[in-house]
PDB file of C-alpha atoms in Angstrom:
ATOM      1  CA  MET A 676      -0.500  -7.113  12.236  1.00  0.00           C
ATOM      2  CA  ILE A 677      -3.572  -5.894  10.404  1.00  0.00           C
ATOM      3  CA  ASP A 678      -6.917  -7.664  10.390  1.00  0.00           C
ATOM      4  CA  PHE A 679      -8.566  -7.514   6.969  1.00  0.00           C
ATOM      5  CA  PRO A 680     -12.203  -8.549   6.458  1.00  0.00           C
ATOM      6  CA  SER A 681     -12.532 -12.167   5.364  1.00  0.00           C
ATOM      7  CA  SER A 682      -9.227 -12.198   3.500  1.00  0.00           C
ATOM      8  CA  LEU A 683      -8.485 -15.595   2.057  1.00  0.00           C
ATOM      9  CA  TRP A 684      -4.792 -14.776   1.753  1.00  0.00           C
ATOM     10  CA  GLY A 685      -3.821 -13.436   5.191  1.00  0.00           C
ATOM     11  CA  TYR A 686      -1.670 -10.617   3.858  1.00  0.00           C
ATOM     12  CA  ALA A 687       0.638  -8.537   6.024  1.00  0.00           C
ATOM     13  CA  PRO A 688       1.685  -5.271   4.323  1.00  0.00           C
ATOM     14  CA  ASP A 689       5.389  -4.423   4.119  1.00  0.00           C
ATOM     15  CA  LEU A 690       4.529  -1.040   5.654  1.00  0.00           C
ATOM     16  CA  ALA A 691       1.191   0.294   6.867  1.00  0.00           C
ATOM     17  CA  ILE A 692       0.433   3.837   7.958  1.00  0.00           C
ATOM     18  CA  ILE A 693      -2.175   3.817  10.717  1.00  0.00           C
ATOM     19  CA  ALA A 694      -4.469   6.816  11.250  1.00  0.00           C
ATOM     20  CA  PRO A 695      -3.714   8.825  14.397  1.00  0.00           C
ATOM     21  CA  GLY A 696      -5.908   7.818  17.321  1.00  0.00           C
ATOM     22  CA  SER A 697      -6.581   4.307  16.004  1.00  0.00           C
ATOM     23  CA  GLU A 698      -6.873   1.577  18.586  1.00  0.00           C
ATOM     24  CA  ARG A 699      -6.070  -2.107  18.519  1.00  0.00           C
ATOM     25  CA  ASN A 700      -8.853  -4.666  18.554  1.00  0.00           C
ATOM     26  CA  LYS A 701      -9.319  -7.468  21.107  1.00  0.00           C
ATOM     27  CA  ARG A 702      -6.644  -9.508  19.299  1.00  0.00           C
ATOM     28  CA  GLY A 703      -4.122  -6.684  19.728  1.00  0.00           C
ATOM     29  CA  ARG A 704      -4.184  -5.810  16.034  1.00  0.00           C
ATOM     30  CA  PHE A 705      -5.243  -2.812  13.991  1.00  0.00           C
ATOM     31  CA  GLU A 706      -8.099  -3.275  11.559  1.00  0.00           C
ATOM     32  CA  TRP A 707      -8.189  -2.381   7.862  1.00  0.00           C
ATOM     33  CA  HIS A 708     -10.378   0.692   8.390  1.00  0.00           C
ATOM     34  CA  SER A 709      -7.581   2.254  10.500  1.00  0.00           C
ATOM     35  CA  LEU A 710      -5.180   2.315   7.548  1.00  0.00           C
ATOM     36  CA  GLU A 711      -4.355   5.507   5.681  1.00  0.00           C
ATOM     37  CA  ALA A 712      -1.800   3.910   3.363  1.00  0.00           C
ATOM     38  CA  VAL A 713      -0.148   0.611   2.547  1.00  0.00           C
ATOM     39  CA  LEU A 714       3.271   0.298   0.900  1.00  0.00           C
ATOM     40  CA  GLU A 715       4.489  -2.906  -0.712  1.00  0.00           C
ATOM     41  CA  ILE A 716       7.987  -3.581  -2.049  1.00  0.00           C
ATOM     42  CA  ILE A 717       7.876  -5.752  -5.138  1.00  0.00           C
ATOM     43  CA  SER A 718       9.969  -8.864  -5.528  1.00  0.00           C
ATOM     44  CA  LEU A 719       9.817 -11.371  -8.353  1.00  0.00           C
ATOM     45  CA  SER A 720       8.077 -13.916  -6.111  1.00  0.00           C
ATOM     46  CA  THR A 721       5.335 -11.488  -4.959  1.00  0.00           C
ATOM     47  CA  ARG A 722       4.857  -9.436  -8.145  1.00  0.00           C
ATOM     48  CA  ASP A 723       1.477 -10.934  -9.150  1.00  0.00           C
ATOM     49  CA  ASN A 724       0.078 -10.653  -5.611  1.00  0.00           C
ATOM     50  CA  ASP A 725       1.143  -7.011  -5.242  1.00  0.00           C
ATOM     51  CA  PHE A 726      -0.105  -5.847  -8.661  1.00  0.00           C
ATOM     52  CA  GLU A 727      -3.326  -7.866  -8.707  1.00  0.00           C
ATOM     53  CA  LYS A 728      -4.644  -9.566  -5.581  1.00  0.00           C
ATOM     54  CA  LYS A 729      -3.433  -7.034  -3.011  1.00  0.00           C
ATOM     55  CA  LEU A 730      -4.388  -4.077  -5.180  1.00  0.00           C
ATOM     56  CA  ARG A 731      -7.942  -5.423  -5.466  1.00  0.00           C
ATOM     57  CA  MET A 732      -8.230  -6.269  -1.753  1.00  0.00           C
ATOM     58  CA  TYR A 733      -6.842  -2.920  -0.554  1.00  0.00           C
ATOM     59  CA  ALA A 734      -9.211  -1.023  -2.876  1.00  0.00           C
ATOM     60  CA  GLU A 735     -12.187  -3.106  -1.693  1.00  0.00           C
ATOM     61  CA  CYS A 736     -11.192  -2.235   1.896  1.00  0.00           C
ATOM     62  CA  ALA A 737     -11.189   1.486   0.932  1.00  0.00           C
ATOM     63  CA  ILE A 738      -7.550   2.024   1.924  1.00  0.00           C
ATOM     64  CA  PRO A 739      -6.930   5.555   0.590  1.00  0.00           C
ATOM     65  CA  LEU A 740      -3.381   5.017  -0.718  1.00  0.00           C
ATOM     66  CA  TYR A 741      -1.669   1.900  -2.007  1.00  0.00           C
ATOM     67  CA  VAL A 742       1.973   2.391  -2.982  1.00  0.00           C
ATOM     68  CA  ILE A 743       3.896  -0.200  -4.959  1.00  0.00           C
ATOM     69  CA  ILE A 744       7.670   0.243  -4.729  1.00  0.00           C
ATOM     70  CA  ASP A 745       9.156  -1.538  -7.737  1.00  0.00           C
ATOM     71  CA  PRO A 746      12.964  -1.868  -7.780  1.00  0.00           C
ATOM     72  CA  SER A 747      12.878  -3.585 -11.191  1.00  0.00           C
ATOM     73  CA  GLY A 748      11.018  -0.577 -12.639  1.00  0.00           C
ATOM     74  CA  ASN A 749      13.001   2.003 -10.635  1.00  0.00           C
ATOM     75  CA  SER A 750       9.755   3.657  -9.560  1.00  0.00           C
ATOM     76  CA  CYS A 751       6.891   3.860  -7.096  1.00  0.00           C
ATOM     77  CA  VAL A 752       3.274   3.760  -8.207  1.00  0.00           C
ATOM     78  CA  VAL A 753       0.796   5.542  -5.954  1.00  0.00           C
ATOM     79  CA  HIS A 754      -2.764   4.256  -6.306  1.00  0.00           C
ATOM     80  CA  SER A 755      -5.523   6.453  -4.866  1.00  0.00           C
ATOM     81  CA  ASN A 756      -9.296   6.901  -4.872  1.00  0.00           C
ATOM     82  CA  PRO A 757     -10.319   3.289  -4.194  1.00  0.00           C
ATOM     83  CA  THR A 758     -13.698   1.848  -5.148  1.00  0.00           C
ATOM     84  CA  ARG A 759     -15.526  -1.010  -3.459  1.00  0.00           C
ATOM     85  CA  THR A 760     -15.307  -2.894  -6.751  1.00  0.00           C
ATOM     86  CA  GLY A 761     -11.579  -3.413  -6.182  1.00  0.00           C
ATOM     87  CA  VAL A 762     -10.185  -0.658  -8.380  1.00  0.00           C
ATOM     88  CA  TYR A 763      -8.149   2.454  -7.672  1.00  0.00           C
ATOM     89  CA  THR A 764      -9.306   5.141 -10.092  1.00  0.00           C
ATOM     90  CA  ASP A 765      -6.092   7.203  -9.979  1.00  0.00           C
ATOM     91  CA  GLN A 766      -2.433   6.299 -10.171  1.00  0.00           C
ATOM     92  CA  GLU A 767       0.783   8.258 -10.359  1.00  0.00           C
ATOM     93  CA  GLU A 768       4.251   6.930 -11.106  1.00  0.00           C
ATOM     94  CA  ILE A 769       7.139   8.464  -9.163  1.00  0.00           C
ATOM     95  CA  PRO A 770      10.623   7.622 -10.504  1.00  0.00           C
ATOM     96  CA  PHE A 771      13.287   6.742  -7.952  1.00  0.00           C
ATOM     97  CA  GLY A 772      15.190   9.918  -7.191  1.00  0.00           C
ATOM     98  CA  GLU A 773      12.051  12.054  -6.846  1.00  0.00           C
ATOM     99  CA  ASP A 774      10.288  12.545  -3.511  1.00  0.00           C
ATOM    100  CA  LEU A 775       7.374  10.227  -2.852  1.00  0.00           C
ATOM    101  CA  VAL A 776       4.713  12.452  -1.262  1.00  0.00           C
ATOM    102  CA  LEU A 777       1.906  10.677   0.573  1.00  0.00           C
ATOM    103  CA  PRO A 778      -1.055  13.000   1.159  1.00  0.00           C
ATOM    104  CA  LEU A 779      -2.759  11.823   4.330  1.00  0.00           C
ATOM    105  CA  ASP A 780      -5.685  13.210   6.272  1.00  0.00           C
ATOM    106  CA  GLY A 781      -4.511  16.667   7.386  1.00  0.00           C
ATOM    107  CA  ARG A 782      -0.813  16.008   6.803  1.00  0.00           C
ATOM    108  CA  GLU A 783       1.651  14.477   4.386  1.00  0.00           C
ATOM    109  CA  ILE A 784       4.618  12.159   4.604  1.00  0.00           C
ATOM    110  CA  VAL A 785       7.572  12.659   2.275  1.00  0.00           C
ATOM    111  CA  VAL A 786       9.740   9.639   1.474  1.00  0.00           C
ATOM    112  CA  LYS A 787      13.117  10.325  -0.122  1.00  0.00           C
ATOM    113  CA  THR A 788      13.640   7.746  -2.885  1.00  0.00           C
ATOM    114  CA  ASP A 789      17.073   8.823  -4.112  1.00  0.00           C
ATOM    115  CA  GLY A 790      18.701   6.077  -2.015  1.00  0.00           C
ATOM    116  CA  PHE A 791      16.422   3.263  -3.213  1.00  0.00           C
ATOM    117  CA  PRO A 792      18.300   0.447  -4.976  1.00  0.00           C
ATOM    118  CA  ARG A 793      17.892   0.614  -8.733  1.00  0.00           C
ATOM    119  CA  SER A 794      17.690  -2.126 -11.318  1.00  0.00           C
ATOM    120  CA  GLU A 795      20.471  -2.118 -13.859  1.00  0.00           C
ATOM    121  CA  GLY A 796      18.204  -3.601 -16.541  1.00  0.00           C
TER     122      GLY A 796
END
């Protein structure tokens, strides 16, 4: 679980990458400022939250990377360079089949996307 500041929605990311050395708070949870990246997998029922509300909240919390994995679009969108106004200034689309490279502080994580399920549409 991640504690976000005064979130009205109580979101729990599909996957969160916690910075090395981060510690849990008194509630046994990590806090938003410990996050290096958040990844969300889109479904039809969560599409608006992932592309709008969560994007804005994660940017306001200064989470360096927000990745949207979109099976209906057969791609991942990496949002970076967050602003406190709720906007990520940069984004890059990675088609399924290409490596998703997450540049983190002093290291990177490579996610192979060639096995991700693809939309037929």
